[in-house]
PDB file of C-alpha atoms in Angstrom:
ATOM      1  CA  MET A 181       0.000   0.000   0.000  1.00  0.00           C
ATOM      2  CA  ASP A 182       1.635   3.231  -1.149  1.00  0.00           C
ATOM      3  CA  LYS A 183      -0.820   5.815   0.215  1.00  0.00           C
ATOM      4  CA  LYS A 184      -2.165   6.760   3.641  1.00  0.00           C
ATOM      5  CA  THR A 185      -5.180   8.684   4.844  1.00  0.00           C
ATOM      6  CA  THR A 186      -6.551   9.276   8.319  1.00  0.00           C
ATOM      7  CA  SER A 187      -9.989   8.365   9.589  1.00  0.00           C
ATOM      8  CA  ARG A 188     -12.028  10.605  11.862  1.00  0.00           C
ATOM      9  CA  ASP A 189     -10.760   8.921  15.046  1.00  0.00           C
ATOM     10  CA  GLY A 190      -7.120   9.261  13.977  1.00  0.00           C
ATOM     11  CA  THR A 191      -6.657   5.741  12.622  1.00  0.00           C
ATOM     12  CA  ALA A 192      -4.197   5.579   9.726  1.00  0.00           C
ATOM     13  CA  LEU A 193      -5.543   3.730   6.680  1.00  0.00           C
ATOM     14  CA  ALA A 194      -3.259   2.277   4.028  1.00  0.00           C
ATOM     15  CA  TYR A 195      -4.590   2.199   0.483  1.00  0.00           C
ATOM     16  CA  GLU A 196      -3.567   2.166  -3.151  1.00  0.00           C
ATOM     17  CA  VAL A 197      -5.138   3.353  -6.367  1.00  0.00           C
ATOM     18  CA  THR A 198      -4.861   1.794  -9.810  1.00  0.00           C
ATOM     19  CA  GLY A 199      -6.432   2.471 -13.193  1.00  0.00           C
ATOM     20  CA  GLN A 200      -8.525   5.293 -14.556  1.00  0.00           C
ATOM     21  CA  GLY A 201     -12.193   6.058 -14.911  1.00  0.00           C
ATOM     22  CA  PRO A 202     -15.026   6.165 -12.340  1.00  0.00           C
ATOM     23  CA  ALA A 203     -13.717   5.290  -8.878  1.00  0.00           C
ATOM     24  CA  VAL A 204     -14.764   2.173  -6.979  1.00  0.00           C
ATOM     25  CA  ILE A 205     -13.590   1.326  -3.453  1.00  0.00           C
ATOM     26  CA  LEU A 206     -13.174  -2.429  -2.924  1.00  0.00           C
ATOM     27  CA  VAL A 207     -13.895  -3.777   0.569  1.00  0.00           C
ATOM     28  CA  CYS A 208     -12.608  -7.201   1.618  1.00  0.00           C
ATOM     29  CA  GLY A 209     -14.339  -9.669   3.929  1.00  0.00           C
ATOM     30  CA  ALA A 210     -13.206 -11.548   7.035  1.00  0.00           C
ATOM     31  CA  MET A 211      -9.636 -12.871   7.372  1.00  0.00           C
ATOM     32  CA  SER A 212      -8.634 -10.679   4.441  1.00  0.00           C
ATOM     33  CA  THR A 213      -6.645  -7.555   3.632  1.00  0.00           C
ATOM     34  CA  GLY A 214      -6.622  -5.207   0.690  1.00  0.00           C
ATOM     35  CA  GLY A 215      -4.311  -7.655  -1.041  1.00  0.00           C
ATOM     36  CA  THR A 216      -7.182 -10.128  -1.256  1.00  0.00           C
ATOM     37  CA  VAL A 217      -9.148  -7.896  -3.622  1.00  0.00           C
ATOM     38  CA  ALA A 218      -6.074  -6.558  -5.466  1.00  0.00           C
ATOM     39  CA  PRO A 219      -6.533  -9.071  -8.338  1.00  0.00           C
ATOM     40  CA  LEU A 220     -10.045  -7.724  -8.857  1.00  0.00           C
ATOM     41  CA  ALA A 221      -8.685  -4.167  -8.831  1.00  0.00           C
ATOM     42  CA  ALA A 222      -6.206  -5.138 -11.550  1.00  0.00           C
ATOM     43  CA  ARG A 223      -9.069  -6.521 -13.643  1.00  0.00           C
ATOM     44  CA  LEU A 224     -10.981  -3.230 -13.263  1.00  0.00           C
ATOM     45  CA  ALA A 225      -8.058  -0.897 -13.910  1.00  0.00           C
ATOM     46  CA  ASP A 226      -8.576  -0.487 -17.649  1.00  0.00           C
ATOM     47  CA  ARG A 227     -12.056   0.981 -17.083  1.00  0.00           C
ATOM     48  CA  CYS A 228     -12.217   2.128 -13.454  1.00  0.00           C
ATOM     49  CA  THR A 229     -10.105   3.809 -10.805  1.00  0.00           C
ATOM     50  CA  ALA A 230      -9.908   0.893  -8.374  1.00  0.00           C
ATOM     51  CA  VAL A 231      -9.142   1.636  -4.722  1.00  0.00           C
ATOM     52  CA  VAL A 232      -8.059  -1.141  -2.350  1.00  0.00           C
ATOM     53  CA  TYR A 233      -7.275  -0.641   1.331  1.00  0.00           C
ATOM     54  CA  ASP A 234      -6.446  -2.528   4.487  1.00  0.00           C
ATOM     55  CA  ARG A 235      -9.419  -2.343   6.817  1.00  0.00           C
ATOM     56  CA  ARG A 236      -8.565  -1.168  10.327  1.00  0.00           C
ATOM     57  CA  GLY A 237      -6.714  -3.745  12.385  1.00  0.00           C
ATOM     58  CA  ARG A 238      -5.244  -5.409   9.292  1.00  0.00           C
ATOM     59  CA  GLY A 239      -2.149  -5.173   7.155  1.00  0.00           C
ATOM     60  CA  ALA A 240      -0.552  -1.731   7.039  1.00  0.00           C
ATOM     61  CA  SER A 241      -3.520   0.117   8.550  1.00  0.00           C
ATOM     62  CA  GLY A 242      -3.754   1.100  12.183  1.00  0.00           C
ATOM     63  CA  ASP A 243      -6.437   0.478  14.765  1.00  0.00           C
ATOM     64  CA  THR A 244      -8.026   2.478  17.551  1.00  0.00           C
ATOM     65  CA  ALA A 245     -10.075   1.119  20.453  1.00  0.00           C
ATOM     66  CA  PRO A 246     -12.896   0.804  21.117  1.00  0.00           C
ATOM     67  CA  TYR A 247     -14.174  -0.710  17.882  1.00  0.00           C
ATOM     68  CA  ALA A 248     -17.550   0.237  16.432  1.00  0.00           C
ATOM     69  CA  VAL A 249     -19.069  -0.427  13.019  1.00  0.00           C
ATOM     70  CA  ALA A 250     -19.569   3.331  12.703  1.00  0.00           C
ATOM     71  CA  ARG A 251     -15.775   3.747  12.791  1.00  0.00           C
ATOM     72  CA  GLU A 252     -15.459   1.545   9.693  1.00  0.00           C
ATOM     73  CA  VAL A 253     -18.096   3.661   7.976  1.00  0.00           C
ATOM     74  CA  GLU A 254     -15.977   6.694   8.867  1.00  0.00           C
ATOM     75  CA  ASP A 255     -12.995   4.884   7.335  1.00  0.00           C
ATOM     76  CA  LEU A 256     -14.890   4.620   4.058  1.00  0.00           C
ATOM     77  CA  ALA A 257     -15.814   8.305   4.306  1.00  0.00           C
ATOM     78  CA  ALA A 258     -12.108   9.178   4.685  1.00  0.00           C
ATOM     79  CA  LEU A 259     -11.213   7.054   1.654  1.00  0.00           C
ATOM     80  CA  LEU A 260     -14.027   8.622  -0.333  1.00  0.00           C
ATOM     81  CA  ASP A 261     -12.639  12.077   0.444  1.00  0.00           C
ATOM     82  CA  ALA A 262      -9.103  10.923  -0.394  1.00  0.00           C
ATOM     83  CA  VAL A 263     -10.116   9.886  -3.906  1.00  0.00           C
ATOM     84  CA  GLY A 264     -12.062  13.033  -4.715  1.00  0.00           C
ATOM     85  CA  GLY A 265     -15.460  12.480  -3.087  1.00  0.00           C
ATOM     86  CA  ASP A 266     -17.047  10.547  -5.952  1.00  0.00           C
ATOM     87  CA  ALA A 267     -16.932   6.742  -5.911  1.00  0.00           C
ATOM     88  CA  SER A 268     -18.953   3.565  -5.838  1.00  0.00           C
ATOM     89  CA  LEU A 269     -18.495   0.838  -3.228  1.00  0.00           C
ATOM     90  CA  PHE A 270     -18.038  -2.896  -3.709  1.00  0.00           C
ATOM     91  CA  GLY A 271     -17.896  -5.382  -0.848  1.00  0.00           C
ATOM     92  CA  VAL A 272     -17.434  -9.140  -0.765  1.00  0.00           C
ATOM     93  CA  SER A 273     -18.992 -11.353   1.928  1.00  0.00           C
ATOM     94  CA  SER A 274     -19.029  -9.470   5.275  1.00  0.00           C
ATOM     95  CA  GLY A 275     -17.354  -6.578   3.455  1.00  0.00           C
ATOM     96  CA  GLY A 276     -20.615  -6.366   1.532  1.00  0.00           C
ATOM     97  CA  ALA A 277     -22.528  -5.934   4.788  1.00  0.00           C
ATOM     98  CA  LEU A 278     -20.187  -3.050   5.615  1.00  0.00           C
ATOM     99  CA  VAL A 279     -20.763  -1.203   2.344  1.00  0.00           C
ATOM    100  CA  LEU A 280     -24.527  -1.695   2.679  1.00  0.00           C
ATOM    101  CA  GLU A 281     -24.373  -0.178   6.163  1.00  0.00           C
ATOM    102  CA  ALA A 282     -22.266   2.705   4.827  1.00  0.00           C
ATOM    103  CA  ALA A 283     -24.857   3.430   2.145  1.00  0.00           C
ATOM    104  CA  ALA A 284     -27.708   3.144   4.655  1.00  0.00           C
ATOM    105  CA  SER A 285     -25.829   5.624   6.878  1.00  0.00           C
ATOM    106  CA  GLY A 286     -26.002   8.175   4.078  1.00  0.00           C
ATOM    107  CA  LEU A 287     -22.423   8.038   2.826  1.00  0.00           C
ATOM    108  CA  PRO A 288     -22.581   9.939  -0.499  1.00  0.00           C
ATOM    109  CA  VAL A 289     -21.596   7.193  -2.927  1.00  0.00           C
ATOM    110  CA  ARG A 290     -22.683   6.737  -6.539  1.00  0.00           C
ATOM    111  CA  ARG A 291     -23.783   3.140  -6.242  1.00  0.00           C
ATOM    112  CA  VAL A 292     -23.126  -0.093  -4.356  1.00  0.00           C
ATOM    113  CA  ALA A 293     -22.335  -3.656  -5.408  1.00  0.00           C
ATOM    114  CA  VAL A 294     -21.991  -6.682  -3.133  1.00  0.00           C
ATOM    115  CA  TYR A 295     -21.042 -10.308  -3.600  1.00  0.00           C
ATOM    116  CA  GLU A 296     -22.648 -13.001  -1.447  1.00  0.00           C
ATOM    117  CA  VAL A 297     -23.276 -11.305   1.887  1.00  0.00           C
ATOM    118  CA  PRO A 298     -23.863 -14.390   4.103  1.00  0.00           C
ATOM    119  CA  TYR A 299     -27.072 -13.464   5.900  1.00  0.00           C
ATOM    120  CA  ALA A 300     -28.014 -16.496   7.963  1.00  0.00           C
ATOM    121  CA  ASP A 301     -31.813 -16.256   7.711  1.00  0.00           C
ATOM    122  CA  PHE A 302     -31.646 -18.432   4.628  1.00  0.00           C
ATOM    123  CA  LEU A 303     -29.543 -21.252   6.074  1.00  0.00           C
ATOM    124  CA  ARG A 304     -31.343 -23.892   8.153  1.00  0.00           C
ATOM    125  CA  GLY A 305     -30.335 -23.297  11.768  1.00  0.00           C
ATOM    126  CA  GLY A 306     -28.295 -20.309  10.653  1.00  0.00           C
ATOM    127  CA  ALA A 307     -29.403 -17.912  13.386  1.00  0.00           C
ATOM    128  CA  GLU A 308     -28.536 -20.412  16.121  1.00  0.00           C
ATOM    129  CA  ARG A 309     -25.200 -21.171  14.487  1.00  0.00           C
ATOM    130  CA  GLU A 310     -24.360 -17.466  14.286  1.00  0.00           C
ATOM    131  CA  ALA A 311     -25.207 -16.949  17.962  1.00  0.00           C
ATOM    132  CA  ALA A 312     -23.017 -19.876  19.018  1.00  0.00           C
ATOM    133  CA  TYR A 313     -20.158 -18.595  16.859  1.00  0.00           C
ATOM    134  CA  LYS A 314     -20.413 -15.094  18.324  1.00  0.00           C
ATOM    135  CA  GLU A 315     -20.241 -16.432  21.896  1.00  0.00           C
ATOM    136  CA  ALA A 316     -17.314 -18.769  21.221  1.00  0.00           C
ATOM    137  CA  LEU A 317     -15.405 -16.164  19.193  1.00  0.00           C
ATOM    138  CA  THR A 318     -15.769 -13.523  21.901  1.00  0.00           C
ATOM    139  CA  LYS A 319     -14.413 -15.920  24.519  1.00  0.00           C
ATOM    140  CA  ALA A 320     -11.502 -17.139  22.379  1.00  0.00           C
ATOM    141  CA  LEU A 321     -10.354 -13.598  21.606  1.00  0.00           C
ATOM    142  CA  ALA A 322     -10.796 -12.485  25.230  1.00  0.00           C
ATOM    143  CA  ASP A 323      -8.577 -15.398  26.278  1.00  0.00           C
ATOM    144  CA  GLY A 324      -5.956 -14.537  23.668  1.00  0.00           C
ATOM    145  CA  ARG A 325      -6.533 -17.811  21.785  1.00  0.00           C
ATOM    146  CA  ARG A 326      -6.123 -16.423  18.283  1.00  0.00           C
ATOM    147  CA  GLY A 327      -5.610 -19.806  16.675  1.00  0.00           C
ATOM    148  CA  ASP A 328      -8.850 -21.089  18.161  1.00  0.00           C
ATOM    149  CA  ALA A 329     -10.627 -17.983  16.865  1.00  0.00           C
ATOM    150  CA  VAL A 330      -9.360 -18.693  13.350  1.00  0.00           C
ATOM    151  CA  GLU A 331     -10.517 -22.312  13.651  1.00  0.00           C
ATOM    152  CA  LEU A 332     -13.994 -21.159  14.688  1.00  0.00           C
ATOM    153  CA  PHE A 333     -14.233 -18.981  11.601  1.00  0.00           C
ATOM    154  CA  LEU A 334     -12.980 -21.702   9.278  1.00  0.00           C
ATOM    155  CA  ARG A 335     -15.594 -24.109  10.660  1.00  0.00           C
ATOM    156  CA  LEU A 336     -18.260 -21.448  10.176  1.00  0.00           C
ATOM    157  CA  THR A 337     -17.339 -21.315   6.492  1.00  0.00           C
ATOM    158  CA  GLY A 338     -17.774 -25.078   6.227  1.00  0.00           C
ATOM    159  CA  LEU A 339     -14.124 -26.100   6.075  1.00  0.00           C
ATOM    160  CA  GLY A 340     -13.550 -29.693   7.229  1.00  0.00           C
ATOM    161  CA  GLU A 341     -11.423 -30.657  10.228  1.00  0.00           C
ATOM    162  CA  GLU A 342      -8.706 -32.224   8.090  1.00  0.00           C
ATOM    163  CA  MET A 343      -8.330 -29.043   6.060  1.00  0.00           C
ATOM    164  CA  ILE A 344      -8.308 -26.929   9.221  1.00  0.00           C
ATOM    165  CA  HIS A 345      -5.541 -29.120  10.643  1.00  0.00           C
ATOM    166  CA  GLY A 346      -3.603 -28.694   7.403  1.00  0.00           C
ATOM    167  CA  ALA A 347      -4.054 -24.930   7.536  1.00  0.00           C
ATOM    168  CA  ARG A 348      -2.612 -24.876  11.054  1.00  0.00           C
ATOM    169  CA  GLN A 349       0.559 -26.521   9.746  1.00  0.00           C
ATOM    170  CA  SER A 350       0.894 -24.192   6.767  1.00  0.00           C
ATOM    171  CA  PRO A 351       3.107 -21.091   6.439  1.00  0.00           C
ATOM    172  CA  MET A 352      -0.005 -18.901   6.111  1.00  0.00           C
ATOM    173  CA  TRP A 353      -1.243 -19.712   9.617  1.00  0.00           C
ATOM    174  CA  ALA A 354       0.831 -16.995  11.323  1.00  0.00           C
ATOM    175  CA  GLY A 355      -0.702 -14.386   9.065  1.00  0.00           C
ATOM    176  CA  MET A 356      -4.180 -15.685   9.802  1.00  0.00           C
ATOM    177  CA  GLU A 357      -3.574 -15.457  13.528  1.00  0.00           C
ATOM    178  CA  ALA A 358      -2.261 -11.907  13.074  1.00  0.00           C
ATOM    179  CA  VAL A 359      -5.624 -10.695  11.734  1.00  0.00           C
ATOM    180  CA  ALA A 360      -7.722 -12.910  14.046  1.00  0.00           C
ATOM    181  CA  PRO A 361      -8.821  -9.995  16.288  1.00  0.00           C
ATOM    182  CA  SER A 362     -10.514  -8.428  13.261  1.00  0.00           C
ATOM    183  CA  LEU A 363     -12.899 -11.412  13.163  1.00  0.00           C
ATOM    184  CA  ALA A 364     -14.763  -9.618  15.944  1.00  0.00           C
ATOM    185  CA  TYR A 365     -15.090  -6.611  13.646  1.00  0.00           C
ATOM    186  CA  ASP A 366     -16.677  -8.633  10.858  1.00  0.00           C
ATOM    187  CA  ASP A 367     -18.928 -10.310  13.403  1.00  0.00           C
ATOM    188  CA  ALA A 368     -20.069  -6.857  14.564  1.00  0.00           C
ATOM    189  CA  VAL A 369     -20.657  -5.769  10.961  1.00  0.00           C
ATOM    190  CA  MET A 370     -22.920  -8.802  10.437  1.00  0.00           C
ATOM    191  CA  GLY A 371     -24.909  -7.950  13.588  1.00  0.00           C
ATOM    192  CA  ASP A 372     -27.183 -10.835  14.549  1.00  0.00           C
ATOM    193  CA  GLY A 373     -26.453 -12.427  11.181  1.00  0.00           C
ATOM    194  CA  LEU A 374     -29.918 -11.716   9.811  1.00  0.00           C
ATOM    195  CA  LEU A 375     -30.872  -9.568   6.830  1.00  0.00           C
ATOM    196  CA  PRO A 376     -31.377  -5.987   8.138  1.00  0.00           C
ATOM    197  CA  ARG A 377     -34.434  -5.235   5.979  1.00  0.00           C
ATOM    198  CA  GLU A 378     -35.337  -1.910   7.568  1.00  0.00           C
ATOM    199  CA  ARG A 379     -31.747  -0.701   7.311  1.00  0.00           C
ATOM    200  CA  LEU A 380     -31.471  -1.753   3.669  1.00  0.00           C
ATOM    201  CA  ALA A 381     -34.727   0.045   2.852  1.00  0.00           C
ATOM    202  CA  ALA A 382     -32.953   3.326   3.741  1.00  0.00           C
ATOM    203  CA  ILE A 383     -30.407   2.982   0.914  1.00  0.00           C
ATOM    204  CA  SER A 384     -31.076   5.629  -1.740  1.00  0.00           C
ATOM    205  CA  VAL A 385     -28.571   4.544  -4.410  1.00  0.00           C
ATOM    206  CA  PRO A 386     -28.662   1.580  -6.822  1.00  0.00           C
ATOM    207  CA  VAL A 387     -27.460  -1.755  -5.413  1.00  0.00           C
ATOM    208  CA  LEU A 388     -26.238  -4.748  -7.407  1.00  0.00           C
ATOM    209  CA  SER A 389     -26.292  -8.009  -5.437  1.00  0.00           C
ATOM    210  CA  VAL A 390     -24.363 -10.860  -7.045  1.00  0.00           C
ATOM    211  CA  ALA A 391     -24.159 -14.579  -6.267  1.00  0.00           C
ATOM    212  CA  GLY A 392     -22.161 -17.437  -7.737  1.00  0.00           C
ATOM    213  CA  GLY A 393     -24.068 -20.068  -9.668  1.00  0.00           C
ATOM    214  CA  ALA A 394     -22.134 -22.874  -7.970  1.00  0.00           C
ATOM    215  CA  SER A 395     -22.702 -21.494  -4.462  1.00  0.00           C
ATOM    216  CA  PRO A 396     -25.247 -23.070  -2.082  1.00  0.00           C
ATOM    217  CA  GLU A 397     -28.921 -22.266  -2.630  1.00  0.00           C
ATOM    218  CA  TRP A 398     -29.173 -20.395   0.677  1.00  0.00           C
ATOM    219  CA  MET A 399     -26.523 -17.976  -0.557  1.00  0.00           C
ATOM    220  CA  HIS A 400     -28.552 -17.324  -3.701  1.00  0.00           C
ATOM    221  CA  ARG A 401     -31.600 -16.618  -1.572  1.00  0.00           C
ATOM    222  CA  ALA A 402     -29.663 -14.258   0.689  1.00  0.00           C
ATOM    223  CA  SER A 403     -28.235 -12.371  -2.284  1.00  0.00           C
ATOM    224  CA  GLN A 404     -31.623 -12.067  -3.950  1.00  0.00           C
ATOM    225  CA  ALA A 405     -33.156 -10.862  -0.685  1.00  0.00           C
ATOM    226  CA  VAL A 406     -30.630  -8.009  -0.547  1.00  0.00           C
ATOM    227  CA  ALA A 407     -31.722  -6.849  -3.991  1.00  0.00           C
ATOM    228  CA  GLU A 408     -35.372  -7.067  -2.975  1.00  0.00           C
ATOM    229  CA  ALA A 409     -34.879  -5.194   0.308  1.00  0.00           C
ATOM    230  CA  VAL A 410     -33.344  -2.046  -1.208  1.00  0.00           C
ATOM    231  CA  PRO A 411     -35.413   0.440  -3.241  1.00  0.00           C
ATOM    232  CA  GLN A 412     -33.203   0.154  -6.348  1.00  0.00           C
ATOM    233  CA  GLY A 413     -31.868  -3.389  -6.309  1.00  0.00           C
ATOM    234  CA  THR A 414     -30.698  -5.758  -9.039  1.00  0.00           C
ATOM    235  CA  TYR A 415     -29.870  -9.439  -8.538  1.00  0.00           C
ATOM    236  CA  ARG A 416     -27.430 -11.300 -10.763  1.00  0.00           C
ATOM    237  CA  VAL A 417     -25.945 -14.804 -10.797  1.00  0.00           C
ATOM    238  CA  LEU A 418     -22.522 -15.580 -12.244  1.00  0.00           C
ATOM    239  CA  PRO A 419     -22.536 -19.114 -13.691  1.00  0.00           C
ATOM    240  CA  ARG A 420     -20.081 -21.662 -12.249  1.00  0.00           C
ATOM    241  CA  GLN A 421     -18.782 -19.250  -9.607  1.00  0.00           C
ATOM    242  CA  THR A 422     -18.465 -19.991  -5.880  1.00  0.00           C
ATOM    243  CA  HIS A 423     -17.879 -17.751  -2.850  1.00  0.00           C
ATOM    244  CA  MET A 424     -14.261 -17.495  -4.066  1.00  0.00           C
ATOM    245  CA  VAL A 425     -15.294 -15.645  -7.210  1.00  0.00           C
ATOM    246  CA  GLU A 426     -12.825 -15.343 -10.072  1.00  0.00           C
ATOM    247  CA  PRO A 427     -11.742 -11.731 -10.799  1.00  0.00           C
ATOM    248  CA  ASP A 428     -11.841 -12.375 -14.540  1.00  0.00           C
ATOM    249  CA  VAL A 429     -15.545 -13.236 -14.248  1.00  0.00           C
ATOM    250  CA  LEU A 430     -16.663 -10.630 -11.727  1.00  0.00           C
ATOM    251  CA  GLY A 431     -14.459  -7.824 -13.066  1.00  0.00           C
ATOM    252  CA  PRO A 432     -16.321  -7.120 -16.334  1.00  0.00           C
ATOM    253  CA  VAL A 433     -19.690  -7.232 -14.554  1.00  0.00           C
ATOM    254  CA  LEU A 434     -18.538  -4.777 -11.894  1.00  0.00           C
ATOM    255  CA  ALA A 435     -16.880  -2.500 -14.459  1.00  0.00           C
ATOM    256  CA  ASP A 436     -20.058  -2.374 -16.553  1.00  0.00           C
ATOM    257  CA  TYR A 437     -22.066  -1.506 -13.455  1.00  0.00           C
ATOM    258  CA  CYS A 438     -19.726   1.208 -12.161  1.00  0.00           C
ATOM    259  CA  THR A 439     -19.277   2.909 -15.536  1.00  0.00           C
ATOM    260  CA  ASP A 440     -22.954   2.842 -16.519  1.00  0.00           C
TER     261      ASP A 440
END
């Protein structure tokens, strides 16, 4: 990240800008940094000014206690100002919940796009699972058990025990533990895990909600529900894509949307 800006509470935010055209700020999900969405930014760069950043508590950005979702909205406001005050927002997974909240808060953005925000209403037993995760995650982080916190998240995503064990032995595990405290931030962004219909109804800009054709049916239903809950929503499915969407597939769709 070659640039820095400062959020309202004094937190330093690291970001970088590539490309030219209408600006779009890319927001990563849990266990991720700006580097996670950098390949998507590269795919957008020929048509858009793509902005990637490390969310607070991750990568090269700072952090300031106490955490609140409103602080992350202020982070997006600072980035918006840094790039000239005119941009769209894109968020993946829980990052999508953050950009929806930012738009509902009245952040002056052109439009919003999200990819597979995992609202649990549409998964059998999802609300109970989310509540159990929140309780266990809070305790693990309070006890300083970062590795256990990462394991809890990986199980929540459906990763099997053998793969979790393999991840623990891999070189990437140290990096995962380093950003483990930010899992609490994504958990806060998701709230109770349920679709915030009243909040989404307050969004006054167009919203594109995208799902992968190879993702589970409950994820399709959650993504479609987002589009239905906002006043100006569009739902789209990308064939053969999963939650780990390919930049070469999503990029053209997002570029078309942000340059329309």
